[in-house]
């Protein structure tokens, strides 16, 4: 029996350090959930009313970078906002934001803008650098106008819009917001409008654009809106869930549309002003103080790929962006525990079998 105990103990010492080494390797690759490098990407979110005042917010699914190198990508089934009756009730019922893909009978874009899938990704690169991108064609419709075709209700189009951030290090943060062509309906048909560079933005007045929801007594012919379109320049300009966090150093990008609707009755008497804020392609990345990117993987080595379980904050969710892992990082992943536990007990069974065989010899 002494010989068996000695062999079993020795085998345990050999096997379980392997599990510990594997776990240590995983720990060196994972980033801290609460303070480590992180990125977020959101295709479209809306707030009705000024922040802090009576109103509501509709925040679509937000992608968060994984804790290990990989990426989280928005599913192709999100083709518009609102997506269902619940979102429509929050949004007000009049506005609709199309996000790239459409059927021929429901084309909301001007001629020449092809149907396409969006690309909305939050990633942690193999170097642990967080990045994010959101790119597609956006179209804002006011279905209250009652046009014969979907495109007849379109007021604003961002064709070939792309927002991206990259946080290579505390001193190397980049954020960009670009658009191939900007279309606005001013009076008659949709027309191309130059978009100023930098943070100046574009301001247009008296657009045929009503309120986001029903207002008693509102007149379609007399109700007009002012539009201010700018590039997101600060973290607080994003519309985000509580789980969408920043860091010691943060880069942002996105398109921010601020709409002020002057609601009047059919006779032209003012009823009220309604403020609507829309952020399209909101993205951010953050790194902590002292962050240093890891060396790039050698040619043919591991690169960032689609995470097995993408991290996503559900639409409208205001909780934490990822489940609590316990904080101390000491939990053994279930697969590893089963693997090495199985090897250990199989080895013990093998030794027991040999012991019994030697006892009968």
mmCIF file of C-alpha atoms in Angstrom:
data_model
loop_
_atom_site.group_PDB
_atom_site.id
_atom_site.type_symbol
_atom_site.label_atom_id
_atom_site.label_comp_id
_atom_site.label_asym_id
_atom_site.label_seq_id
_atom_site.Cartn_x
_atom_site.Cartn_y
_atom_site.Cartn_z
ATOM 1 C CA UNK A 1 0.000 0.000 0.000
ATOM 2 C CA UNK A 2 2.888 2.329 0.740
ATOM 3 C CA UNK A 3 4.126 1.934 -2.811
ATOM 4 C CA UNK A 4 0.669 2.825 -4.195
ATOM 5 C CA UNK A 5 0.356 5.980 -2.100
ATOM 6 C CA UNK A 6 3.797 7.122 -3.151
ATOM 7 C CA UNK A 7 3.065 6.576 -6.832
ATOM 8 C CA UNK A 8 -0.337 8.249 -6.624
ATOM 9 C CA UNK A 9 1.146 11.261 -4.841
ATOM 10 C CA UNK A 10 3.914 11.518 -7.403
ATOM 11 C CA UNK A 11 1.403 11.285 -10.233
ATOM 12 C CA UNK A 12 -0.688 14.030 -8.658
ATOM 13 C CA UNK A 13 2.386 16.243 -8.451
ATOM 14 C CA UNK A 14 3.079 15.656 -12.136
ATOM 15 C CA UNK A 15 -0.464 16.098 -13.443
ATOM 16 C CA UNK A 16 -1.843 19.041 -11.509
ATOM 17 C CA UNK A 17 1.097 21.368 -12.174
ATOM 18 C CA UNK A 18 0.078 20.976 -15.822
ATOM 19 C CA UNK A 19 -3.366 22.298 -14.955
ATOM 20 C CA UNK A 20 -1.791 25.107 -12.968
ATOM 21 C CA UNK A 21 0.510 25.985 -15.850
ATOM 22 C CA UNK A 22 -2.406 26.064 -18.258
ATOM 23 C CA UNK A 23 -4.376 28.271 -15.910
ATOM 24 C CA UNK A 24 -1.425 30.586 -15.370
ATOM 25 C CA UNK A 25 -1.065 30.897 -19.138
ATOM 26 C CA UNK A 26 -4.729 31.821 -19.425
ATOM 27 C CA UNK A 27 -4.373 34.369 -16.628
ATOM 28 C CA UNK A 28 -1.439 36.075 -18.338
ATOM 29 C CA UNK A 29 -3.523 36.469 -21.506
ATOM 30 C CA UNK A 30 -6.803 37.616 -19.962
ATOM 31 C CA UNK A 31 -7.320 41.307 -19.221
ATOM 32 C CA UNK A 32 -8.969 42.689 -16.115
ATOM 33 C CA UNK A 33 -12.716 42.983 -16.634
ATOM 34 C CA UNK A 34 -13.131 46.190 -14.627
ATOM 35 C CA UNK A 35 -9.910 48.116 -15.310
ATOM 36 C CA UNK A 36 -8.168 46.453 -18.254
ATOM 37 C CA UNK A 37 -8.139 47.427 -21.935
ATOM 38 C CA UNK A 38 -11.637 47.326 -23.418
ATOM 39 C CA UNK A 39 -13.632 48.475 -26.438
ATOM 40 C CA UNK A 40 -17.326 48.927 -27.212
ATOM 41 C CA UNK A 41 -19.320 49.287 -30.433
ATOM 42 C CA UNK A 42 -22.965 50.256 -30.944
ATOM 43 C CA UNK A 43 -24.727 50.731 -34.271
ATOM 44 C CA UNK A 44 -27.501 53.146 -33.237
ATOM 45 C CA UNK A 45 -29.044 54.564 -30.073
ATOM 46 C CA UNK A 46 -31.637 57.251 -29.413
ATOM 47 C CA UNK A 47 -32.593 59.600 -26.588
ATOM 48 C CA UNK A 48 -35.849 61.561 -26.630
ATOM 49 C CA UNK A 49 -35.738 64.678 -24.471
ATOM 50 C CA UNK A 50 -32.687 66.349 -22.962
ATOM 51 C CA UNK A 51 -30.522 64.169 -20.722
ATOM 52 C CA UNK A 52 -31.762 64.303 -17.144
ATOM 53 C CA UNK A 53 -35.226 65.442 -18.204
ATOM 54 C CA UNK A 54 -38.394 63.498 -18.815
ATOM 55 C CA UNK A 55 -38.068 61.274 -21.863
ATOM 56 C CA UNK A 56 -36.608 57.912 -22.755
ATOM 57 C CA UNK A 57 -33.644 56.197 -24.364
ATOM 58 C CA UNK A 58 -33.438 53.253 -26.738
ATOM 59 C CA UNK A 59 -29.992 51.647 -26.798
ATOM 60 C CA UNK A 60 -29.464 48.791 -29.238
ATOM 61 C CA UNK A 61 -27.180 45.805 -28.630
ATOM 62 C CA UNK A 62 -23.702 46.956 -27.646
ATOM 63 C CA UNK A 63 -20.660 44.826 -28.442
ATOM 64 C CA UNK A 64 -17.903 44.592 -25.822
ATOM 65 C CA UNK A 65 -14.426 43.214 -26.479
ATOM 66 C CA UNK A 66 -13.715 39.827 -24.831
ATOM 67 C CA UNK A 67 -11.311 39.389 -21.919
ATOM 68 C CA UNK A 68 -9.091 37.215 -24.127
ATOM 69 C CA UNK A 69 -7.981 38.121 -27.669
ATOM 70 C CA UNK A 70 -10.989 37.852 -29.952
ATOM 71 C CA UNK A 71 -13.947 39.886 -31.124
ATOM 72 C CA UNK A 72 -17.655 40.435 -30.585
ATOM 73 C CA UNK A 73 -19.711 41.225 -33.691
ATOM 74 C CA UNK A 74 -23.280 42.475 -34.049
ATOM 75 C CA UNK A 75 -25.593 39.905 -35.628
ATOM 76 C CA UNK A 76 -26.877 40.470 -39.159
ATOM 77 C CA UNK A 77 -30.512 40.283 -37.979
ATOM 78 C CA UNK A 78 -30.317 43.869 -36.662
ATOM 79 C CA UNK A 79 -31.324 45.729 -39.846
ATOM 80 C CA UNK A 80 -33.301 48.643 -38.401
ATOM 81 C CA UNK A 81 -34.293 50.614 -35.325
ATOM 82 C CA UNK A 82 -36.904 49.972 -34.051
ATOM 83 C CA UNK A 83 -36.603 46.209 -34.406
ATOM 84 C CA UNK A 84 -39.933 45.211 -32.834
ATOM 85 C CA UNK A 85 -43.065 46.612 -31.194
ATOM 86 C CA UNK A 86 -41.332 47.102 -27.846
ATOM 87 C CA UNK A 87 -38.615 49.264 -29.374
ATOM 88 C CA UNK A 88 -41.192 51.039 -31.519
ATOM 89 C CA UNK A 89 -43.119 52.072 -28.407
ATOM 90 C CA UNK A 90 -39.932 53.466 -26.842
ATOM 91 C CA UNK A 91 -38.889 55.251 -30.035
ATOM 92 C CA UNK A 92 -42.299 56.862 -30.549
ATOM 93 C CA UNK A 93 -43.553 55.162 -33.715
ATOM 94 C CA UNK A 94 -42.699 57.777 -36.365
ATOM 95 C CA UNK A 95 -38.941 57.475 -36.885
ATOM 96 C CA UNK A 96 -37.102 54.501 -38.374
ATOM 97 C CA UNK A 97 -33.348 54.095 -38.817
ATOM 98 C CA UNK A 98 -32.291 51.683 -41.556
ATOM 99 C CA UNK A 99 -28.891 50.064 -41.107
ATOM 100 C CA UNK A 100 -27.741 48.958 -44.553
ATOM 101 C CA UNK A 101 -29.550 45.829 -45.723
ATOM 102 C CA UNK A 102 -32.999 46.081 -47.311
ATOM 103 C CA UNK A 103 -35.380 44.234 -49.621
ATOM 104 C CA UNK A 104 -36.052 45.769 -53.074
ATOM 105 C CA UNK A 105 -39.594 46.782 -52.090
ATOM 106 C CA UNK A 106 -38.378 48.513 -48.913
ATOM 107 C CA UNK A 107 -35.445 50.530 -50.274
ATOM 108 C CA UNK A 108 -35.109 53.690 -48.126
ATOM 109 C CA UNK A 109 -31.979 55.018 -49.865
ATOM 110 C CA UNK A 110 -31.425 57.334 -52.837
ATOM 111 C CA UNK A 111 -30.613 55.709 -56.214
ATOM 112 C CA UNK A 112 -27.230 54.013 -56.381
ATOM 113 C CA UNK A 113 -26.892 53.097 -52.695
ATOM 114 C CA UNK A 114 -26.671 49.305 -52.678
ATOM 115 C CA UNK A 115 -27.979 47.005 -49.969
ATOM 116 C CA UNK A 116 -25.185 45.866 -47.646
ATOM 117 C CA UNK A 117 -24.589 44.209 -44.288
ATOM 118 C CA UNK A 118 -23.219 46.313 -41.479
ATOM 119 C CA UNK A 119 -19.902 45.600 -39.784
ATOM 120 C CA UNK A 120 -19.969 46.401 -36.068
ATOM 121 C CA UNK A 121 -17.126 44.849 -34.076
ATOM 122 C CA UNK A 122 -15.449 45.334 -30.693
ATOM 123 C CA UNK A 123 -12.145 43.460 -30.514
ATOM 124 C CA UNK A 124 -9.193 42.725 -28.284
ATOM 125 C CA UNK A 125 -6.226 42.167 -30.558
ATOM 126 C CA UNK A 126 -3.567 39.511 -29.916
ATOM 127 C CA UNK A 127 -1.406 42.361 -28.597
ATOM 128 C CA UNK A 128 -4.233 43.141 -26.067
ATOM 129 C CA UNK A 129 -4.847 46.439 -27.885
ATOM 130 C CA UNK A 130 -8.601 47.222 -27.879
ATOM 131 C CA UNK A 131 -10.181 48.360 -31.153
ATOM 132 C CA UNK A 132 -13.713 48.918 -32.431
ATOM 133 C CA UNK A 133 -15.380 49.721 -35.742
ATOM 134 C CA UNK A 134 -18.903 50.409 -37.020
ATOM 135 C CA UNK A 135 -19.554 50.787 -40.731
ATOM 136 C CA UNK A 136 -22.683 50.736 -42.887
ATOM 137 C CA UNK A 137 -25.186 52.995 -44.684
ATOM 138 C CA UNK A 138 -27.628 54.786 -42.363
ATOM 139 C CA UNK A 139 -31.020 56.191 -43.362
ATOM 140 C CA UNK A 140 -33.362 58.142 -41.068
ATOM 141 C CA UNK A 141 -37.022 57.981 -42.079
ATOM 142 C CA UNK A 142 -40.016 59.907 -40.760
ATOM 143 C CA UNK A 143 -42.918 57.592 -41.590
ATOM 144 C CA UNK A 144 -45.338 60.210 -40.242
ATOM 145 C CA UNK A 145 -44.934 62.002 -43.582
ATOM 146 C CA UNK A 146 -46.890 59.199 -45.291
ATOM 147 C CA UNK A 147 -44.853 58.872 -48.498
ATOM 148 C CA UNK A 148 -45.850 56.337 -51.144
ATOM 149 C CA UNK A 149 -42.443 54.599 -51.003
ATOM 150 C CA UNK A 150 -40.009 54.119 -48.096
ATOM 151 C CA UNK A 151 -37.477 56.468 -49.711
ATOM 152 C CA UNK A 152 -40.130 59.211 -49.872
ATOM 153 C CA UNK A 153 -39.990 59.401 -46.068
ATOM 154 C CA UNK A 154 -36.184 59.443 -45.832
ATOM 155 C CA UNK A 155 -34.775 62.702 -44.483
ATOM 156 C CA UNK A 156 -31.107 61.894 -43.797
ATOM 157 C CA UNK A 157 -28.667 59.349 -45.284
ATOM 158 C CA UNK A 158 -25.061 58.676 -44.289
ATOM 159 C CA UNK A 159 -23.675 56.648 -47.178
ATOM 160 C CA UNK A 160 -20.484 54.705 -46.517
ATOM 161 C CA UNK A 161 -20.285 55.822 -42.903
ATOM 162 C CA UNK A 162 -17.409 54.432 -40.849
ATOM 163 C CA UNK A 163 -16.368 55.091 -37.262
ATOM 164 C CA UNK A 164 -13.316 53.470 -35.692
ATOM 165 C CA UNK A 165 -11.113 53.648 -32.597
ATOM 166 C CA UNK A 166 -7.725 52.172 -31.714
ATOM 167 C CA UNK A 167 -6.045 52.363 -28.297
ATOM 168 C CA UNK A 168 -2.485 51.214 -28.946
ATOM 169 C CA UNK A 169 -1.274 52.962 -25.795
ATOM 170 C CA UNK A 170 -1.962 55.910 -23.453
ATOM 171 C CA UNK A 171 -0.082 58.229 -25.809
ATOM 172 C CA UNK A 172 -1.442 56.661 -28.987
ATOM 173 C CA UNK A 173 -5.233 56.876 -29.073
ATOM 174 C CA UNK A 174 -7.039 57.340 -32.384
ATOM 175 C CA UNK A 175 -10.683 57.874 -33.280
ATOM 176 C CA UNK A 176 -12.147 58.686 -36.690
ATOM 177 C CA UNK A 177 -15.594 59.306 -38.200
ATOM 178 C CA UNK A 178 -15.929 59.404 -41.986
ATOM 179 C CA UNK A 179 -18.706 59.322 -44.574
ATOM 180 C CA UNK A 180 -18.594 58.870 -48.346
ATOM 181 C CA UNK A 181 -21.667 60.997 -49.075
ATOM 182 C CA UNK A 182 -24.234 62.788 -46.941
ATOM 183 C CA UNK A 183 -27.794 63.107 -48.256
ATOM 184 C CA UNK A 184 -30.457 65.440 -46.806
ATOM 185 C CA UNK A 185 -34.020 66.167 -47.911
ATOM 186 C CA UNK A 186 -34.407 69.930 -48.039
ATOM 187 C CA UNK A 187 -37.768 70.868 -49.489
ATOM 188 C CA UNK A 188 -37.974 68.363 -52.347
ATOM 189 C CA UNK A 189 -35.780 65.398 -53.226
ATOM 190 C CA UNK A 190 -32.798 64.054 -51.331
ATOM 191 C CA UNK A 191 -29.641 65.919 -52.258
ATOM 192 C CA UNK A 192 -25.941 65.615 -51.461
ATOM 193 C CA UNK A 193 -24.701 68.039 -48.808
ATOM 194 C CA UNK A 194 -20.986 68.576 -48.026
ATOM 195 C CA UNK A 195 -20.017 67.503 -44.516
ATOM 196 C CA UNK A 196 -17.516 69.859 -42.866
ATOM 197 C CA UNK A 197 -14.397 68.300 -41.401
ATOM 198 C CA UNK A 198 -13.323 68.381 -37.781
ATOM 199 C CA UNK A 199 -15.783 69.167 -35.006
ATOM 200 C CA UNK A 200 -17.591 72.038 -36.757
ATOM 201 C CA UNK A 201 -20.524 69.906 -37.825
ATOM 202 C CA UNK A 202 -23.465 70.674 -40.084
ATOM 203 C CA UNK A 203 -26.527 72.697 -39.084
ATOM 204 C CA UNK A 204 -29.711 72.803 -41.172
ATOM 205 C CA UNK A 205 -33.046 74.441 -40.384
ATOM 206 C CA UNK A 206 -36.685 73.937 -41.338
ATOM 207 C CA UNK A 207 -36.459 70.333 -42.526
ATOM 208 C CA UNK A 208 -39.659 68.428 -43.277
ATOM 209 C CA UNK A 209 -39.230 66.221 -40.227
ATOM 210 C CA UNK A 210 -41.852 65.748 -37.537
ATOM 211 C CA UNK A 211 -41.666 64.581 -33.910
ATOM 212 C CA UNK A 212 -40.649 60.975 -33.129
ATOM 213 C CA UNK A 213 -44.129 60.156 -31.787
ATOM 214 C CA UNK A 214 -47.738 61.311 -31.851
ATOM 215 C CA UNK A 215 -48.512 64.743 -30.408
ATOM 216 C CA UNK A 216 -52.137 65.780 -30.255
ATOM 217 C CA UNK A 217 -52.960 68.582 -32.653
ATOM 218 C CA UNK A 218 -49.634 68.509 -34.538
ATOM 219 C CA UNK A 219 -49.849 69.632 -38.169
ATOM 220 C CA UNK A 220 -47.662 67.969 -40.810
ATOM 221 C CA UNK A 221 -47.433 71.056 -43.004
ATOM 222 C CA UNK A 222 -46.473 73.431 -40.210
ATOM 223 C CA UNK A 223 -44.211 71.235 -38.043
ATOM 224 C CA UNK A 224 -40.534 71.490 -39.018
ATOM 225 C CA UNK A 225 -37.200 70.501 -37.472
ATOM 226 C CA UNK A 226 -33.661 71.804 -37.125
ATOM 227 C CA UNK A 227 -30.786 69.338 -37.477
ATOM 228 C CA UNK A 228 -27.260 69.497 -36.106
ATOM 229 C CA UNK A 229 -24.936 66.695 -37.245
ATOM 230 C CA UNK A 230 -21.501 66.417 -35.615
ATOM 231 C CA UNK A 231 -18.778 63.894 -34.951
ATOM 232 C CA UNK A 232 -18.725 62.491 -31.412
ATOM 233 C CA UNK A 233 -15.888 64.256 -29.605
ATOM 234 C CA UNK A 234 -16.265 63.089 -25.992
ATOM 235 C CA UNK A 235 -17.211 59.975 -24.038
ATOM 236 C CA UNK A 236 -20.238 61.730 -22.515
ATOM 237 C CA UNK A 237 -21.634 62.393 -26.004
ATOM 238 C CA UNK A 238 -22.269 58.684 -26.534
ATOM 239 C CA UNK A 239 -25.652 57.176 -25.618
ATOM 240 C CA UNK A 240 -24.708 54.101 -23.617
ATOM 241 C CA UNK A 241 -25.681 51.578 -20.961
ATOM 242 C CA UNK A 242 -24.141 51.651 -17.490
ATOM 243 C CA UNK A 243 -21.978 48.662 -18.453
ATOM 244 C CA UNK A 244 -20.307 50.687 -21.199
ATOM 245 C CA UNK A 245 -17.313 52.070 -19.328
ATOM 246 C CA UNK A 246 -14.353 54.260 -20.073
ATOM 247 C CA UNK A 247 -10.855 54.101 -18.606
ATOM 248 C CA UNK A 248 -7.855 56.206 -17.695
ATOM 249 C CA UNK A 249 -7.312 56.898 -21.395
ATOM 250 C CA UNK A 250 -10.255 56.715 -23.800
ATOM 251 C CA UNK A 251 -10.803 57.291 -27.523
ATOM 252 C CA UNK A 252 -14.272 57.772 -29.041
ATOM 253 C CA UNK A 253 -15.937 58.120 -32.433
ATOM 254 C CA UNK A 254 -19.454 58.259 -33.831
ATOM 255 C CA UNK A 255 -22.022 60.431 -35.573
ATOM 256 C CA UNK A 256 -24.333 62.506 -33.368
ATOM 257 C CA UNK A 257 -27.560 63.938 -34.787
ATOM 258 C CA UNK A 258 -29.407 66.462 -32.612
ATOM 259 C CA UNK A 259 -32.935 67.179 -33.830
ATOM 260 C CA UNK A 260 -35.111 69.965 -32.445
ATOM 261 C CA UNK A 261 -38.676 69.656 -33.691
ATOM 262 C CA UNK A 262 -40.869 72.749 -33.506
ATOM 263 C CA UNK A 263 -44.332 71.235 -33.224
ATOM 264 C CA UNK A 264 -47.176 73.477 -34.401
ATOM 265 C CA UNK A 265 -50.848 72.930 -35.047
ATOM 266 C CA UNK A 266 -52.455 73.210 -38.481
ATOM 267 C CA UNK A 267 -52.887 76.971 -38.033
ATOM 268 C CA UNK A 268 -49.200 77.463 -37.210
ATOM 269 C CA UNK A 269 -49.523 78.027 -33.471
ATOM 270 C CA UNK A 270 -46.598 76.618 -31.483
ATOM 271 C CA UNK A 271 -47.419 73.596 -29.322
ATOM 272 C CA UNK A 272 -44.015 72.463 -28.038
ATOM 273 C CA UNK A 273 -40.406 71.730 -28.962
ATOM 274 C CA UNK A 274 -39.168 68.134 -28.904
ATOM 275 C CA UNK A 275 -35.468 67.268 -28.656
ATOM 276 C CA UNK A 276 -34.229 63.972 -30.139
ATOM 277 C CA UNK A 277 -30.603 62.834 -30.063
ATOM 278 C CA UNK A 278 -29.357 59.957 -32.211
ATOM 279 C CA UNK A 279 -25.850 58.484 -32.115
ATOM 280 C CA UNK A 280 -24.899 56.337 -35.106
ATOM 281 C CA UNK A 281 -21.863 54.062 -34.972
ATOM 282 C CA UNK A 282 -20.852 54.975 -31.432
ATOM 283 C CA UNK A 283 -17.530 53.310 -30.551
ATOM 284 C CA UNK A 284 -14.928 53.674 -27.812
ATOM 285 C CA UNK A 285 -11.772 52.029 -26.526
ATOM 286 C CA UNK A 286 -9.925 52.498 -23.243
ATOM 287 C CA UNK A 287 -6.649 51.493 -21.621
ATOM 288 C CA UNK A 288 -5.408 51.935 -18.035
ATOM 289 C CA UNK A 289 -2.391 53.895 -16.857
ATOM 290 C CA UNK A 290 0.841 52.085 -17.584
ATOM 291 C CA UNK A 291 -0.687 49.944 -20.333
ATOM 292 C CA UNK A 292 1.868 48.449 -22.723
ATOM 293 C CA UNK A 293 0.776 46.407 -25.726
ATOM 294 C CA UNK A 294 2.179 42.903 -26.026
ATOM 295 C CA UNK A 295 4.513 41.982 -28.844
ATOM 296 C CA UNK A 296 2.760 40.984 -32.044
ATOM 297 C CA UNK A 297 2.317 37.269 -32.645
ATOM 298 C CA UNK A 298 4.883 35.712 -35.029
ATOM 299 C CA UNK A 299 3.880 34.934 -38.591
ATOM 300 C CA UNK A 300 1.502 32.000 -38.599
ATOM 301 C CA UNK A 301 0.851 32.406 -34.875
ATOM 302 C CA UNK A 302 -2.353 33.081 -33.006
ATOM 303 C CA UNK A 303 -4.402 36.072 -34.114
ATOM 304 C CA UNK A 304 -7.623 37.608 -32.837
ATOM 305 C CA UNK A 305 -10.618 35.588 -33.984
ATOM 306 C CA UNK A 306 -14.327 35.405 -33.307
ATOM 307 C CA UNK A 307 -14.832 34.654 -29.618
ATOM 308 C CA UNK A 308 -16.649 31.401 -28.862
ATOM 309 C CA UNK A 309 -19.244 33.348 -26.858
ATOM 310 C CA UNK A 310 -19.314 36.989 -28.033
ATOM 311 C CA UNK A 311 -19.755 39.546 -25.288
ATOM 312 C CA UNK A 312 -22.841 41.641 -25.947
ATOM 313 C CA UNK A 313 -24.873 44.027 -23.825
ATOM 314 C CA UNK A 314 -28.511 43.399 -24.865
ATOM 315 C CA UNK A 315 -30.588 46.225 -26.294
ATOM 316 C CA UNK A 316 -31.898 48.539 -23.587
ATOM 317 C CA UNK A 317 -29.973 46.710 -20.848
ATOM 318 C CA UNK A 318 -28.552 48.914 -18.093
ATOM 319 C CA UNK A 319 -26.607 46.327 -16.080
ATOM 320 C CA UNK A 320 -23.006 45.163 -16.137
ATOM 321 C CA UNK A 321 -21.585 44.355 -19.543
ATOM 322 C CA UNK A 322 -20.113 41.011 -18.554
ATOM 323 C CA UNK A 323 -20.741 38.431 -15.813
ATOM 324 C CA UNK A 324 -18.669 38.590 -12.646
ATOM 325 C CA UNK A 325 -15.833 36.079 -12.758
ATOM 326 C CA UNK A 326 -15.168 36.201 -9.024
ATOM 327 C CA UNK A 327 -12.398 38.783 -9.177
ATOM 328 C CA UNK A 328 -9.488 36.648 -7.945
ATOM 329 C CA UNK A 329 -9.026 34.759 -11.222
ATOM 330 C CA UNK A 330 -8.405 31.515 -9.327
ATOM 331 C CA UNK A 331 -11.389 29.575 -10.639
ATOM 332 C CA UNK A 332 -10.368 26.586 -12.740
ATOM 333 C CA UNK A 333 -12.275 26.511 -16.037
ATOM 334 C CA UNK A 334 -14.756 23.629 -16.072
ATOM 335 C CA UNK A 335 -13.260 21.996 -19.157
ATOM 336 C CA UNK A 336 -9.753 22.005 -17.669
ATOM 337 C CA UNK A 337 -11.029 20.668 -14.335
ATOM 338 C CA UNK A 338 -12.843 17.797 -16.017
ATOM 339 C CA UNK A 339 -9.899 17.038 -18.269
ATOM 340 C CA UNK A 340 -7.239 16.833 -15.574
ATOM 341 C CA UNK A 341 -9.584 15.287 -13.023
ATOM 342 C CA UNK A 342 -10.384 12.566 -15.550
ATOM 343 C CA UNK A 343 -6.699 11.952 -16.293
ATOM 344 C CA UNK A 344 -5.897 11.766 -12.578
ATOM 345 C CA UNK A 345 -8.636 9.296 -11.673
ATOM 346 C CA UNK A 346 -7.903 7.198 -14.748
ATOM 347 C CA UNK A 347 -4.268 7.002 -13.640
ATOM 348 C CA UNK A 348 -5.304 6.023 -10.109
ATOM 349 C CA UNK A 349 -7.546 3.288 -11.520
ATOM 350 C CA UNK A 350 -4.652 2.044 -13.638
ATOM 351 C CA UNK A 351 -2.360 1.879 -10.600
ATOM 352 C CA UNK A 352 -5.037 0.109 -8.559
ATOM 353 C CA UNK A 353 -5.387 -2.447 -11.316
ATOM 354 C CA UNK A 354 -1.650 -3.031 -11.378
ATOM 355 C CA UNK A 355 -1.573 -3.286 -7.563
ATOM 356 C CA UNK A 356 -4.328 -5.891 -7.552
ATOM 357 C CA UNK A 357 -2.619 -7.818 -10.317
ATOM 358 C CA UNK A 358 0.711 -7.845 -8.464
ATOM 359 C CA UNK A 359 -1.090 -8.986 -5.300
ATOM 360 C CA UNK A 360 -2.450 -12.045 -7.069
ATOM 361 C CA UNK A 361 0.854 -13.007 -8.652
#
